[in-house]
Amino acid sequence: MINASLKELSAALAQRKISAVELATLFLNRIERMNPTLNAFITTDRDKTLAQARCADEMRKVGADDAAAASSLHGIPLAHKDIFCTQGWRTTCGSKMLANFISPYDAHVVERFAAAGMVTLGKLNMDEFAMGSSNETSFFGAVKNPWDVSRVPGGSSGGSAAAIAARLAPAATGTDTGGSIRQPAALCGLTGLKPTYGVVSRYGMIAFASSLDQAGPMAKSAEDCALLLTAMAGFDTRDSTSLERPAEDYSRDLNQPLTGLKIGLPKEFFGAGMDNDVRAVVEAALDEYRKLGATTVAVSLPNSELSVPAYYVIAPAEASSNLSRFDGVRYGYRAPDYGDLADMYSKTRAQGFGAEVKRRILIGTYVLSHGYYDAYYLQAQKIRRLIAADFTEAFKQCDVIMGPTSPSVAFAFGAKNADPVQMYLSDIYTISTNLAGLPGMSLPCGFGNNNMPVGLQIIGRWFDETKMLNAAHQYQQVTDWHSRMPEGLA
Amino acid sequence: MSLNQEGVGRIARLARIELSAAESAATQDQLNDILGFIARLQAVDTTGIEPMAHAVDVVQRLRPDFITETDRRADFQAIAPEVEGGLYLVPKVIE
Amino acid sequence: MSATKWEVVIGLETHTQLKTQSKIFSGSSVAFGAPPNAQANAVDIALPGMLPVLNREAVVCAIKLGLAVGGKIAPRSIFARKNYFYPDLPKGYQISQFETPVVSGGGLSIKVSEGTHRAGAGNTAIEKFINLTRAHLEEDAGKSLHEDFHGKTGIDLNRAGIPLLEIVSEPDMRSSNEAVAYAKALHALVQWIGICDGNMQEGSFRCDANVSVRPLGQKEFGTRREIKNLNSFRFMQQAIDFEVQWQINEIEEGRAIQQATVLFNSDTGETRAMRSKEDAHDYRYFPDPDLLPLEITPAWIAKVKASLPELPGAMKARFESDYGLSAYDAATLSASREMADYFEETLTAAGRENAKLCANWVMGEVAGRLNKDGMEMTAGHTVPLAPTLLAGIIRRITDNTLSNKMAREVFDALWVGEGKDADAVIAARGLTQVTDSGAIESVIDQVLAANAKSVEEFRAGKDKAFNALVGQVMKATKGKADPQQVNDLLRKKLEA
């Protein structure tokens, strides 16, 4: 059951082979057993979870034609990244600042999954305020990579990735500002998708960098991700950047053949920065695609090397402002001892935020400050346009772009801690899609050094999630990387 | 462009983040590493390029002027650090 | 003396609360007087994950102002974040507009009696055009209550997110009189076009005054100080006058003016710099990533334009050309929408050939009586005398039923609610003017007989004697005779 696909779980529930309560209990028990080692969950609440599961079972009993019970996700458990506000649950965003914050409302994404009848298993660990690529910045301690607990799971959705990899949850939500879904998915051997900016509402999702943040699904397979994305996407009047588009069934093209698919390979993604083990695995995956009938074409994204520095201007700038609301006045942490108002603010924020968050707030404050705005912020926004234009150009020659998700497999704890810039470079292949607002996904495509998973990244045209999912699913029909699980965790 | 101690202090004050003397020195080095890294943006010729503030090129949607919210003060203030008589309390503000 | 040596330079920033039901970025009510924080919802108090969505009506209000002042309405304007920490600012930034405001340029005319600061200036009313720099949409902040809560400050966020249009003038004003005249004209205009209720006690219309002085003839502006939150015209005048004198004294005593934000204390009549040092204002404006560009199409502007009432300038011109009113009368009658509406309703009922008479009555009796009763012709105030009733009086003047004196008596009676209309009062009081020439002639004969001395004096060339005789005739008819008729008949008889 723990390795089952969402479709299989759905069928088992529909055929009464298992109840939602039994399924939730199965995963809760695994969490209880393994979370002390992995630290993937910040909060679980057995009573709340089982109450939801009982409710799902009752709904199924009273009528199969009930809209919710008819949902293919009804009764299936999932876990939320702790960046999504969840009414009545602690929502911490991985920070001391919100360590005791009980949300008075649900995020749009949480509402959508609840409406689909899914059962919440708990809240997943993450880098503090989603700022990190290794999950080491969480106030609640680092998440361990289930494939090797001495290594990072990636970040910032590291708890989501570790939970699914260890089969503590069949599916999870994540958010991706610069690679935070795709990179941990790659490092933990999962499938994860960041939709086109505006496809999923940001309402109730705690903001890191508003113009880049986008929520998406994380699961074992592309098929699972398509089901989850169909449930979570959709227009929301409460988010001005949510796009008014007709509802889509993201599973609709999964089974299309890949004959004639043109895959663009940006030469900048296959340069010197990539480790050799990753390169070999990615090249093998591309061979598989050629066997499936796809062709590859060399493309260029000439400004992609500027994406990391541009991102580290834009994201901290937005974050510095987004995180100003955490001031100890209306909710969240307030320093226990302080003098005047200014002292209360600076002590609260000094104590409530961790080192990386403070670093980014300071950088963001600096690049927006008087005399530096044009040179840094405005220049970065202009370069952002150049980066987006590169993609428009490249997509004239191909349907999807492929390359590595991360330049290396999961690294050891502490390996990049001392050098923020080295840490930032681990998102070198993922950041440009956020800047451009494009959809991107990562799927497992083999194992590199030390038998650690490697991810293949697929980038699509704006709103071309179905095509990406189709490409991923067809690959997963002929490979089994996505169904491998770490040993010793059964 | 690099930050000296005074600059670090100014930015930290603007951001309302207290830094001890030791933190301040370490922060200065880290910030300057990052600033050095992003400095490469300066070399790019962006003449005539329109800054891109949003990931998608759409315009603001407008909300009809209706009152949709009800009083949830009790819920919101249940999670507040310090309230009295419905007000949030802070150290005395001197204008 | 220093009074002629210094020139005062003033620019005003006016925060106009827009007349909407809900807040600019959330669905909370904007009603005044709710219990603290009862109208502060999750967006307003900046709970995590909450996002702004722009209120259409606030944009409509901005378009209306842009049209009314002849400004340029931006086809695309941008919302920006103004970052600073203050407990009444929940997000740690205010959503405002910075580089691309919704309205730029335009202006409005003011009428002002020249003050004393310019040598040789008389005390005549002059018209002056005040240019606007811009008007931008933004959200209001909450309120800090400094009453004692165990030595702490209480924060009420009901105001947070209330829609404001900040209207910024050029530094075109040269005296506190001009500043007040501009503020009053703007206050009337925003009510005229229905975008603000104008309630200054409730904070719906608040001004910040940027004040500086410079030696007369100097091109460069002096260093300015900004007086915050002036919520009455009287305080504005007092505050600016005090500030100007303070600045002049400082400079004359050899001290340079430091740029500062100052508060006006209405108890002492003094201004003082704010104590919070706000070390180096660095607001770090940048485009709000949560809000997309605001697009205003020509079609939308045209639609809003069609919904606008006639504007004061156009109305003034029409009063002059259509009704033959003087520029002064036309300007006075179009000073407020209520005044103009009252005048036009009177005119419609009385006949437009009586425009001048209607104008005189509205500006004279009606305005005078309102003033005497401590009332104003502004929104929310009902004039006790309906325009149709006033028109009834005017019609009885023009058909010679009433003399002016009688008309005033009828006016006074109707004002206090006596009688249902002019004719009823005339009937009840027997006020009909005598216009029967036979009856008047017989009275004249009696008067001439009884005042032989005056008749002699008149014939000796003393014109004054004629007036005395008219007076006697009017007295004998108890004022009911038509004075014009009395004049004509009397002259005829005397010159016969």
Short mmCIF file of C-alpha atoms in Angstrom, two decimals, chain B residues 82 84-95, chain C residues 36 143-156:
data_model
loop_
_atom_site.label_atom_id
_atom_site.label_comp_id
_atom_site.label_asym_id
_atom_site.label_seq_id
_atom_site.Cartn_x
_atom_site.Cartn_y
_atom_site.Cartn_z
CA GLU B 82 -0.53 41.53 23.82
CA GLU B 84 -6.35 45.01 25.70
CA GLY B 85 -9.85 46.29 25.02
CA GLY B 86 -9.58 45.09 21.44
CA LEU B 87 -6.36 47.03 20.84
CA TYR B 88 -2.93 45.61 20.06
CA LEU B 89 -0.47 46.93 22.64
CA VAL B 90 3.06 48.07 21.88
CA PRO B 91 5.67 50.04 23.82
CA LYS B 92 4.75 53.71 24.00
CA VAL B 93 5.00 55.40 20.62
CA ILE B 94 6.53 58.84 20.81
CA GLU B 95 5.66 61.10 17.92
CA PRO C 36 -11.41 48.89 17.71
CA LYS C 143 -4.46 54.57 14.45
CA SER C 144 -2.17 54.71 17.47
CA LEU C 145 -3.97 55.53 20.69
CA HIS C 146 -1.61 57.15 23.10
CA GLU C 147 -3.91 57.17 26.11
CA ASP C 148 -2.37 55.26 28.90
CA PHE C 149 -2.50 51.50 28.68
CA HIS C 150 -0.01 50.90 31.51
CA GLY C 151 2.41 53.17 29.65
CA LYS C 152 1.81 51.46 26.31
CA THR C 153 0.26 52.50 23.03
CA GLY C 154 -2.88 50.80 21.71
CA ILE C 155 -3.23 50.06 18.01
CA ASP C 156 -6.57 50.13 16.19
#
